[in-house]
CSV table of C-alpha atoms and ligand atoms in Angstrom, one decimal:
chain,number,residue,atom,x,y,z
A,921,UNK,CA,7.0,112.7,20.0
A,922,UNK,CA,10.4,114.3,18.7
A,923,UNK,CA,9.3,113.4,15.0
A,924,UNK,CA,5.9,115.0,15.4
A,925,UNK,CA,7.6,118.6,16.9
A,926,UNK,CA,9.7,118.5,14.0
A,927,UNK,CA,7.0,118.6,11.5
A,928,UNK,CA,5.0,120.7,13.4
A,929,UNK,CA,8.0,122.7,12.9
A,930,UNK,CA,8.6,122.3,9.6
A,931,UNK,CA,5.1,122.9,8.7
A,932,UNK,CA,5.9,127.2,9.6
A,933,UNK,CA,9.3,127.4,8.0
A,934,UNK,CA,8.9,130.0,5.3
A,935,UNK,CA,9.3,128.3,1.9
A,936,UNK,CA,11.4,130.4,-0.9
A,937,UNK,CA,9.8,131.1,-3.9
A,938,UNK,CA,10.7,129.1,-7.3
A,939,UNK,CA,10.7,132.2,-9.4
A,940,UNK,CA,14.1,132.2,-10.6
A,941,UNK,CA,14.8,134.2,-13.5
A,942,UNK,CA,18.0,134.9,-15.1
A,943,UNK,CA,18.3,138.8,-14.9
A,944,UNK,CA,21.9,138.9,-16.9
A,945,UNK,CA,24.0,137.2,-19.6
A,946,UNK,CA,25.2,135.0,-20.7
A,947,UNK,CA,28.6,136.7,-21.3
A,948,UNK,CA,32.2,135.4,-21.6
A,949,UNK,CA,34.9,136.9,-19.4
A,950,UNK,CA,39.0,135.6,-19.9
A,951,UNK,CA,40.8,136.3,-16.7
A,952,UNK,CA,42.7,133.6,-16.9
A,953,UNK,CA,44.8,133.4,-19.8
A,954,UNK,CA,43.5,130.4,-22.4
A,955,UNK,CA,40.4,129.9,-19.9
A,956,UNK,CA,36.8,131.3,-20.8
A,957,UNK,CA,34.3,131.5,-18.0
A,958,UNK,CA,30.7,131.8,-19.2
A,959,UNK,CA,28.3,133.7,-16.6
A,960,UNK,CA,24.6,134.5,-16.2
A,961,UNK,CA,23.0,136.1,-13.5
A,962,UNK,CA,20.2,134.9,-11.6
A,963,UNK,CA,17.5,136.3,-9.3
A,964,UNK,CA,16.2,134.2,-6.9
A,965,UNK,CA,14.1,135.8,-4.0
A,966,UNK,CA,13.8,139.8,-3.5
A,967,UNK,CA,13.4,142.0,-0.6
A,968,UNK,CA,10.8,144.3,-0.6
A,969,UNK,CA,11.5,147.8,1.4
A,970,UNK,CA,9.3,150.6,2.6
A,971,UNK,CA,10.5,153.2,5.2
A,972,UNK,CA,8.3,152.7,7.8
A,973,UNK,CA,5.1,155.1,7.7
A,974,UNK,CA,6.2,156.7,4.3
A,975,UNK,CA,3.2,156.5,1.1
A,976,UNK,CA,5.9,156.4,-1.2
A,977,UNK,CA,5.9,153.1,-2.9
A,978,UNK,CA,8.0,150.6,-1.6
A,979,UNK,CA,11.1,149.4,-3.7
A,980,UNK,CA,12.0,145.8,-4.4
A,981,UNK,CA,15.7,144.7,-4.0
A,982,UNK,CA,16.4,141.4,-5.8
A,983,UNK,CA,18.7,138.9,-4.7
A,984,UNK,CA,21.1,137.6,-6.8
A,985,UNK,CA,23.7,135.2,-7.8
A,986,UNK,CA,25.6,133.9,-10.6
A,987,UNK,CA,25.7,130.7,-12.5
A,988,UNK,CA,28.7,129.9,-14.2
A,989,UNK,CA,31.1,127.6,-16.0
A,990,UNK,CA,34.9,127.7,-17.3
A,991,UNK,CA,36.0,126.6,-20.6
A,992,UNK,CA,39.7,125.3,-20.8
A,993,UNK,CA,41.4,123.9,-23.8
A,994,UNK,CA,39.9,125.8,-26.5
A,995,UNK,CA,41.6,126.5,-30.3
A,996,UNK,CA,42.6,130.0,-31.3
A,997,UNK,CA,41.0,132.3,-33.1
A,998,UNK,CA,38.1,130.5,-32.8
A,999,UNK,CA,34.2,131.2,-32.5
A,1000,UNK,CA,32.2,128.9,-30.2
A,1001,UNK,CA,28.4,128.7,-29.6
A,1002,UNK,CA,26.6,127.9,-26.3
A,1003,UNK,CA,23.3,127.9,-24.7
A,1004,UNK,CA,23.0,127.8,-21.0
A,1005,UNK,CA,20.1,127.1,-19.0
A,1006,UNK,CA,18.9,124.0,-20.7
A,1007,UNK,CA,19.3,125.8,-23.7
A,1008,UNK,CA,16.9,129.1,-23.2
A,1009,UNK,CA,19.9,131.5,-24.1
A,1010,UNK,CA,22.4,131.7,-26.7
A,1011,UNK,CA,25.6,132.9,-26.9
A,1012,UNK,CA,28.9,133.1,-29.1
A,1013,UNK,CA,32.3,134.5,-28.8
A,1014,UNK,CA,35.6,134.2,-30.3
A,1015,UNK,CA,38.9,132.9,-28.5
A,1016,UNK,CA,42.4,135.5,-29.0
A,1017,UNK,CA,44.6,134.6,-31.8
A,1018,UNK,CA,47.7,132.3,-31.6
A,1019,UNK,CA,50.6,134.7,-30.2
A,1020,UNK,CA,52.6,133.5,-33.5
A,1021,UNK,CA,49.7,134.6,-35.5
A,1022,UNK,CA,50.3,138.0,-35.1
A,1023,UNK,CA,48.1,139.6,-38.3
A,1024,UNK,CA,45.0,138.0,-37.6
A,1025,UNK,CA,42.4,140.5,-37.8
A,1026,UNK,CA,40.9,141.7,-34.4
A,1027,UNK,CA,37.9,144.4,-33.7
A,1028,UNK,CA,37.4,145.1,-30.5
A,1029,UNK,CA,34.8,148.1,-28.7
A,1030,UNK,CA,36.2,150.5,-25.7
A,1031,UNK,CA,32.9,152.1,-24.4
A,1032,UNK,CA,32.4,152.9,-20.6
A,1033,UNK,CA,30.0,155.2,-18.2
A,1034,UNK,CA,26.8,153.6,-19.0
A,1035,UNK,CA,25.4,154.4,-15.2
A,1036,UNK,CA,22.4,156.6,-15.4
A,1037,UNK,CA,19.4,157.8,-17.9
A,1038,UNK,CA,19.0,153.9,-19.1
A,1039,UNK,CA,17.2,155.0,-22.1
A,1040,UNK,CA,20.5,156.5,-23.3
A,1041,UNK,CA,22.5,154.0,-22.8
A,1042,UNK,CA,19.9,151.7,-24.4
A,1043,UNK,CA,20.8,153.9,-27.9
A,1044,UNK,CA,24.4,153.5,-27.4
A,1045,UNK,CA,24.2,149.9,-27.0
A,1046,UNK,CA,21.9,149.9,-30.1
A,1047,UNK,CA,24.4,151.4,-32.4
A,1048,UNK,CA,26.9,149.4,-30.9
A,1049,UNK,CA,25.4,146.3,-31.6
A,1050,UNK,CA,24.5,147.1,-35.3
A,1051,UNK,CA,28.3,147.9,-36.0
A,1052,UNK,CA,28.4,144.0,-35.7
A,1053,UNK,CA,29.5,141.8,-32.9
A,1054,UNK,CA,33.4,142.6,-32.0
A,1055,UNK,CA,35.8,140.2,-31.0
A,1056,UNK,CA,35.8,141.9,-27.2
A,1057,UNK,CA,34.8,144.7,-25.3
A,1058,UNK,CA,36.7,147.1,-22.8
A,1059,UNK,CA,33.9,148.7,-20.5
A,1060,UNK,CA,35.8,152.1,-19.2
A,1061,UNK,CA,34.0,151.9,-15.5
A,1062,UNK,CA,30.7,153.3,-13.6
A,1063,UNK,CA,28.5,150.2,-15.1
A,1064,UNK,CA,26.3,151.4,-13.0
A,1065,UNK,CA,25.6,154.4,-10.3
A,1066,UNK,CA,26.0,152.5,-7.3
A,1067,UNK,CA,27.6,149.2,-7.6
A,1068,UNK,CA,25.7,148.9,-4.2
A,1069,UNK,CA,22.5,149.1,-5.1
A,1070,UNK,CA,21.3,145.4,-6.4
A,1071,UNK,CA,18.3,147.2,-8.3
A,1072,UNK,CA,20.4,148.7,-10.5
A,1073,UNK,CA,22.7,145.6,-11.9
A,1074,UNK,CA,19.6,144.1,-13.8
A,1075,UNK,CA,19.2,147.1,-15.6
A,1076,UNK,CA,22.3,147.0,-16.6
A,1077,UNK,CA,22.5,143.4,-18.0
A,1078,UNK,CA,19.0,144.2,-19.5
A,1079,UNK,CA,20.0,146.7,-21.6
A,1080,UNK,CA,23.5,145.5,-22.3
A,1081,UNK,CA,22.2,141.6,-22.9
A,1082,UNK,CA,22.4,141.5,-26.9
A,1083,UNK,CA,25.6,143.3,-27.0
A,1084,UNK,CA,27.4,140.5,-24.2
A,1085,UNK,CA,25.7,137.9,-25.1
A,1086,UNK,CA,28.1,137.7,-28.5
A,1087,UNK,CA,31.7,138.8,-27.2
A,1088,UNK,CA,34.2,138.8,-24.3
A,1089,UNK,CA,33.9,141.4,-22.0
A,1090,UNK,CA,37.0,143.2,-20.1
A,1091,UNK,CA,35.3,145.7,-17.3
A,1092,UNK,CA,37.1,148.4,-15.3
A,1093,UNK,CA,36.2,149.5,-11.8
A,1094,UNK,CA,34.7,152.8,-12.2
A,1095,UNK,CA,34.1,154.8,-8.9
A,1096,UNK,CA,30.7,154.0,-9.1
A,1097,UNK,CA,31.0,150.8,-8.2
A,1098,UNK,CA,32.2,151.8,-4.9
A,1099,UNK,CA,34.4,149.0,-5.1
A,1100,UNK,CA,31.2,146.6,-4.3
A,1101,UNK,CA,31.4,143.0,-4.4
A,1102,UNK,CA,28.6,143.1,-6.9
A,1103,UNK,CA,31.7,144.3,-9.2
A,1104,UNK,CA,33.6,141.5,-8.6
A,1105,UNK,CA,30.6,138.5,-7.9
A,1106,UNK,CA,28.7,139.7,-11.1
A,1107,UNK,CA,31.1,140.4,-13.9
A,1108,UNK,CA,33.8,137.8,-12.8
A,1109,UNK,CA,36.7,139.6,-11.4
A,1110,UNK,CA,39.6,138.2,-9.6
A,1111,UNK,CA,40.9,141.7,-9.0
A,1112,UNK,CA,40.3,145.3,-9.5
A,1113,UNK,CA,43.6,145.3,-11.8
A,1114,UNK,CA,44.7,142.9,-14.2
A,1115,UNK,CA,46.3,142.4,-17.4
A,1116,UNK,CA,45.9,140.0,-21.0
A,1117,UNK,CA,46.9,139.6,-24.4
A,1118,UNK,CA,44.9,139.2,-27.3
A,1119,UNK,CA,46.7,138.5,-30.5
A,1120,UNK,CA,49.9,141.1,-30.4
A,1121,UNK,CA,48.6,143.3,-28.2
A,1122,UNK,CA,48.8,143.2,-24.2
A,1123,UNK,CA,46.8,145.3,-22.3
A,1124,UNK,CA,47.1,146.3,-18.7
A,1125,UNK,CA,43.4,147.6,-17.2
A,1126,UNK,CA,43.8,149.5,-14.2
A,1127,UNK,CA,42.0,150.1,-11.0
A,1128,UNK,CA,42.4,153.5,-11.0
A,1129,UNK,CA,39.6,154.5,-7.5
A,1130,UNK,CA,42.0,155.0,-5.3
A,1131,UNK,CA,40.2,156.9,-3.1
A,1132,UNK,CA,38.0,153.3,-2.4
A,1133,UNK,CA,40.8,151.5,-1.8
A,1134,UNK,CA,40.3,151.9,1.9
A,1135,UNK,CA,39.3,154.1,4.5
A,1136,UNK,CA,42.5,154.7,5.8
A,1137,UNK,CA,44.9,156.7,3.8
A,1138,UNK,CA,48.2,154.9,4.4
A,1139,UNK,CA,46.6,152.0,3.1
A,1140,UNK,CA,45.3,153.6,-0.2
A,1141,UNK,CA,49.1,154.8,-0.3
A,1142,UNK,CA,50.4,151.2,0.4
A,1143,UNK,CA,47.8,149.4,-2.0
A,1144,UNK,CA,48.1,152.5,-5.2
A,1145,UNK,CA,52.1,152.0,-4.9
A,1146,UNK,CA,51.6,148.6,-5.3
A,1147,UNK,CA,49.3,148.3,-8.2
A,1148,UNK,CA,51.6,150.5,-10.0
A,1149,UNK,CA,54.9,148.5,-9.1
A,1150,UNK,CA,52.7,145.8,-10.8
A,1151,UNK,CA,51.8,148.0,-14.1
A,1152,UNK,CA,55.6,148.7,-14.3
A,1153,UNK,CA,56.6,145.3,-14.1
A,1154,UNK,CA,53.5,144.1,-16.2
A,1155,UNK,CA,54.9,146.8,-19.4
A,1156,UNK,CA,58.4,145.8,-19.1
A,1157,UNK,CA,57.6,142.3,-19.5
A,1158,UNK,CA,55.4,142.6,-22.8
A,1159,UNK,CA,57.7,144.8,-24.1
A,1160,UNK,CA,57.8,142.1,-27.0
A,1161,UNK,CA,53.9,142.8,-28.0
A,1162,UNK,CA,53.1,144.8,-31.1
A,1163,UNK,CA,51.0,146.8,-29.0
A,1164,UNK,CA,50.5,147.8,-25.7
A,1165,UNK,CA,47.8,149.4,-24.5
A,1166,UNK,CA,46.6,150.9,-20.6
A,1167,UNK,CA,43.0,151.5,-19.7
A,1168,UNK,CA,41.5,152.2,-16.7
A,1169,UNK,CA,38.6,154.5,-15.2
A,1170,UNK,CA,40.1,158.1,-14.3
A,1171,UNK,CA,41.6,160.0,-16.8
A,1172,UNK,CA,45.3,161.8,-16.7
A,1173,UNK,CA,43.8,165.0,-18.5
A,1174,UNK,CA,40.7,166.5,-18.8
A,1175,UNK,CA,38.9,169.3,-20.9
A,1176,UNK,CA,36.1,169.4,-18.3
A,1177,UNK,CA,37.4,172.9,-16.9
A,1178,UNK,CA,36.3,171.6,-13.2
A,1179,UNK,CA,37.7,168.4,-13.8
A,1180,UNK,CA,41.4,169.3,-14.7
A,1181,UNK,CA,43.1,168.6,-11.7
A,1182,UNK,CA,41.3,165.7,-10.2
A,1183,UNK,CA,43.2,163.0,-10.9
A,1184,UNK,CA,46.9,163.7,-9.9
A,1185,UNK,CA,48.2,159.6,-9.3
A,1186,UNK,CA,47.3,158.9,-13.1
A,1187,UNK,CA,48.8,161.6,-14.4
A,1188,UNK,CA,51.9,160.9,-12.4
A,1189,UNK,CA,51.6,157.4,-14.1
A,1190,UNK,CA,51.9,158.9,-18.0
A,1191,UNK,CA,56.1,159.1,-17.8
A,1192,UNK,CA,55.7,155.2,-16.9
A,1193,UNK,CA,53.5,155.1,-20.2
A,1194,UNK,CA,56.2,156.9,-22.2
A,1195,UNK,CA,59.3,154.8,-20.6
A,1196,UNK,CA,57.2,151.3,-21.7
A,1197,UNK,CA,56.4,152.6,-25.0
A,1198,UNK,CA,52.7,152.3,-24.7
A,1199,UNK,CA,51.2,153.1,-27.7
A,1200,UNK,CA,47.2,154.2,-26.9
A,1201,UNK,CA,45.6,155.0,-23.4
A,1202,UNK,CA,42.0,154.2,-22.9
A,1203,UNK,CA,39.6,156.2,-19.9
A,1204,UNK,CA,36.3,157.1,-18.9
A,1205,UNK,CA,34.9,158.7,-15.9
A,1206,UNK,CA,34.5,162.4,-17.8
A,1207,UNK,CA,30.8,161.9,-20.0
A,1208,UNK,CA,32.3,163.0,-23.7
A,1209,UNK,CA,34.8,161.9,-26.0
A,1210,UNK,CA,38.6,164.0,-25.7
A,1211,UNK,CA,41.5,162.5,-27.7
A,1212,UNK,CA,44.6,163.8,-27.1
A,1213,UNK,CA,48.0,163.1,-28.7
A,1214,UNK,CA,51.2,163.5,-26.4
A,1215,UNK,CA,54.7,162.5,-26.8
A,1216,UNK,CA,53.9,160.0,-29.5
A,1217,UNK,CA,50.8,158.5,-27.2
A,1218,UNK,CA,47.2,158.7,-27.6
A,1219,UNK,CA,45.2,159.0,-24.8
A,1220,UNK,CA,41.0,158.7,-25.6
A,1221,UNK,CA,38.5,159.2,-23.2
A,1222,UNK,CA,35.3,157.6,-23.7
A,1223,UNK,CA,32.6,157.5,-21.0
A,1224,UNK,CA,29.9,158.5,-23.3
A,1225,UNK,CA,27.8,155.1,-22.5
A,1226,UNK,CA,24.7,157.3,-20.7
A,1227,UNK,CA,25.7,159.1,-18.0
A,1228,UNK,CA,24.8,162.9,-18.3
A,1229,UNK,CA,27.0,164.9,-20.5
A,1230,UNK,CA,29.7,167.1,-19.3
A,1231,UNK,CA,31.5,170.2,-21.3
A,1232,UNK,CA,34.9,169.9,-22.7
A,1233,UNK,CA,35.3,173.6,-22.4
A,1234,UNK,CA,38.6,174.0,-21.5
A,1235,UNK,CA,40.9,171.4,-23.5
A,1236,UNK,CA,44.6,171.2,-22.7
A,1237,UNK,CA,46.3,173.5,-25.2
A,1238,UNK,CA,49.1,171.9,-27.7
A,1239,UNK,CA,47.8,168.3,-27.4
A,1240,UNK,CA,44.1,168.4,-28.1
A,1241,UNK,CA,43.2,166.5,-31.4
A,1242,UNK,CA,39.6,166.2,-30.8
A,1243,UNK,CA,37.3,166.6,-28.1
A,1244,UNK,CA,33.0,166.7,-28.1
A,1245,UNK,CA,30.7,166.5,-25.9
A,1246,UNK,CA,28.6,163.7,-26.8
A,1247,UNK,CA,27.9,160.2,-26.4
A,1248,UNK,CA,30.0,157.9,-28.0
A,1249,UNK,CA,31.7,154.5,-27.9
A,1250,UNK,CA,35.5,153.5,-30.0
A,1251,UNK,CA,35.9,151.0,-32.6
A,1252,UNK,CA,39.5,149.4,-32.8
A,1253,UNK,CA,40.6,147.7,-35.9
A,1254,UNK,CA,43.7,145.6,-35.7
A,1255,UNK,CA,45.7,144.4,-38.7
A,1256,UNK,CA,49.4,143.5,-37.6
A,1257,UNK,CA,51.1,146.6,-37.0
A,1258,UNK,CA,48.1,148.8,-38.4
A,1259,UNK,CA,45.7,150.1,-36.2
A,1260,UNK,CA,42.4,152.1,-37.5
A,1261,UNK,CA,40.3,153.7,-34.8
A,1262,UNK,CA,36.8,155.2,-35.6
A,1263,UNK,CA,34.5,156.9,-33.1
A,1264,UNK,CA,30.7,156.5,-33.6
A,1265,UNK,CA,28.4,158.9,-32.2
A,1266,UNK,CA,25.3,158.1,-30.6
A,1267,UNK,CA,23.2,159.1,-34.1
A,1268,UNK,CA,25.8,156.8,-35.5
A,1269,UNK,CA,27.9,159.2,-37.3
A,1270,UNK,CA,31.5,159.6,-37.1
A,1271,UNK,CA,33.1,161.8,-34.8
A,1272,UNK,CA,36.9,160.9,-35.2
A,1273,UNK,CA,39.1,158.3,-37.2
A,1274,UNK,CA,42.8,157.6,-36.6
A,1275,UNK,CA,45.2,155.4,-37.8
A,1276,UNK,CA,48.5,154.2,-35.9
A,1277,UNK,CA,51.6,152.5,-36.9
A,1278,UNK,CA,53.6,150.0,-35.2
A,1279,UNK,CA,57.6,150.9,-35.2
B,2316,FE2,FE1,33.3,158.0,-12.9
């Protein structure tokens, strides 16, 4: 009798659908130093929503998760190959150089606020791409427009698949993300601020959204003091590296007239940057490309990924070496203690070179 209710039971339990599909990656994140953990996304179900009584069409909502694995043990300077899922996708990336190798060549891509008009971004990631796979990647922030919304993160991986499927990718939390746990479950993050070294550089990437730190504001006091206690201690202990280099979302200046003021706790942080002898800052978060050059650093803004393009009509007298406002993304040449940066525009032209020195 007890048998026979429980397959009479059974026989009304919903069954789950078997149409997985992977929706994202493969792609290679290092947050562990001399680890690589390779990730791809999967869909496995959706929701289906419609506000009740409305004609509009109803929107689907897919649920996700990720597949991973982590690599330990691997050589320097290194390229290795993979597949994942039984071998229906490829991928490649290369491992950092041997610290004692310090004039390996490195290329790496800073690009960031890919968020909205997808077809956009689709063009940035095509020139990108045919400037040839770089060794990593540094996305500035606002991957997407509401870290949220679990309709959007396919897109993104759709249109940013070729480019991640052949490097190592270093994200920032923009405040787009809302400080989701998409952010973190998706792309691999331990924490919303962290630090590595690739060859002679170290690089600290900040969280710089305070204002999504928490809802109370002693606790985004408490939690912002700390994460800069952290960034001090973090430059004075690679104060050995070649190069050191800060990135992060908001920027500390801003030749978007409306926008000049709006981020007072990083531009309290650029005296920390000239104490620790950082060499180049890296931003997003204003939809352009400013460079600016002050007291020996230079700070670059690049959130020209997609989102909608904002004026630099007001740049900060005196320091201002370039500014435009159109998408872009940074290319970062690394020989030793030479450094060539170019900036490619969306049509693929130039719009700024620079070359730094080491002392
Ligand atoms: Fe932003």
């Amino acid at each position: 009798m007890h048998i026979k209710r429980a397959a009479l039971f059974l026989l009304f339990l919903p069954t789950v659908s078997s149409a997985q599909k992977i929706i994202g990656g493969p792609f290679v994140t290092m947050q562990v130093r001399g680890t690589a953990t390779i990730t791809w996304i999967v869909q496995d179900s959706e929701a289906t929503v419609q506000q009740s009584g409305s004609t509009t069409p109803a929107k689907v909502y897919p649920a996700l998760h990720t597949e991973k694995t982590t690599l330990t043990g691997l050589a320097p300077n290194s390229r290795y190959d993979y597949t994942v899922a039984n071998g229906a996708l490829k991928g490649s990336f290369k491992t950092p150089p041997a610290a004692n190798a310090p004039d390996t060549p490195v290329r790496f891509i800073v690009y960031g606020d890919t968020r909205t008009r997808h077809d956009v971004h689709r063009r940035v990631m095509e020139q990108l791409v045919k400037a040839g796979a770089p060794d990593f990647v540094i996305d500035n922030g606002d991957q997407v427009e509401n870290g949220y919304d679990a309709a959007l993160w396919p897109i993104f991986f759709d249109i940013e698949r070729e480019l991640l499927r052949q490097t190592v990718y270093f994200p920032a939390l923009g405040n787009h993300e809302r400080n989701s746990s998409y952010y973190f479950e998706l792309l691999q993050q331990r924490s919303g601020y962290y630090s590595f070294d690739w060859g002679n550089m170290h690089f600290s990437i900040l969280n710089t959204d305070k204002p999504a730190f928490s809802t109370l504001a002693k606790e985004r006091d408490a939690l912002w003091d700390e994460e800069v206690r952290w960034l001090e201690q973090d430059l004075l202990e690679h104060q050995d590296a070649t190069w050191r280099f800060v990135g992060g979302h908001h920027p500390p200046m801003s030749a978007v007239a409306r926008r000049q003021e709006g981020n007072p706790h990083i531009t309290a942080l650029m005296p920390l940057f000239e104490k620790y002898k950082v060499q180049a800052t890296f931003w997003g978060h204003d939809h352009n490309y400013q460079h600016y050059l002050q007291k020996g650093i230079h700070y670059f803004t690049s959130g020209g990924g997609g989102a909608p393009l904002y004026d630099v009509d007001k740049p900060p007298a005196g320091i201002t070496q370039k500014v435009a406002s159109v998408e872009n993304f940074i290319q970062i040449e690394v020989h030793g203690s030479a450094i060539h940066i170019k900036v490619t525009a969306i049509d693929g032209s130039t719009l700024d070179e620079v070359d730094l020195k080491a002392k």
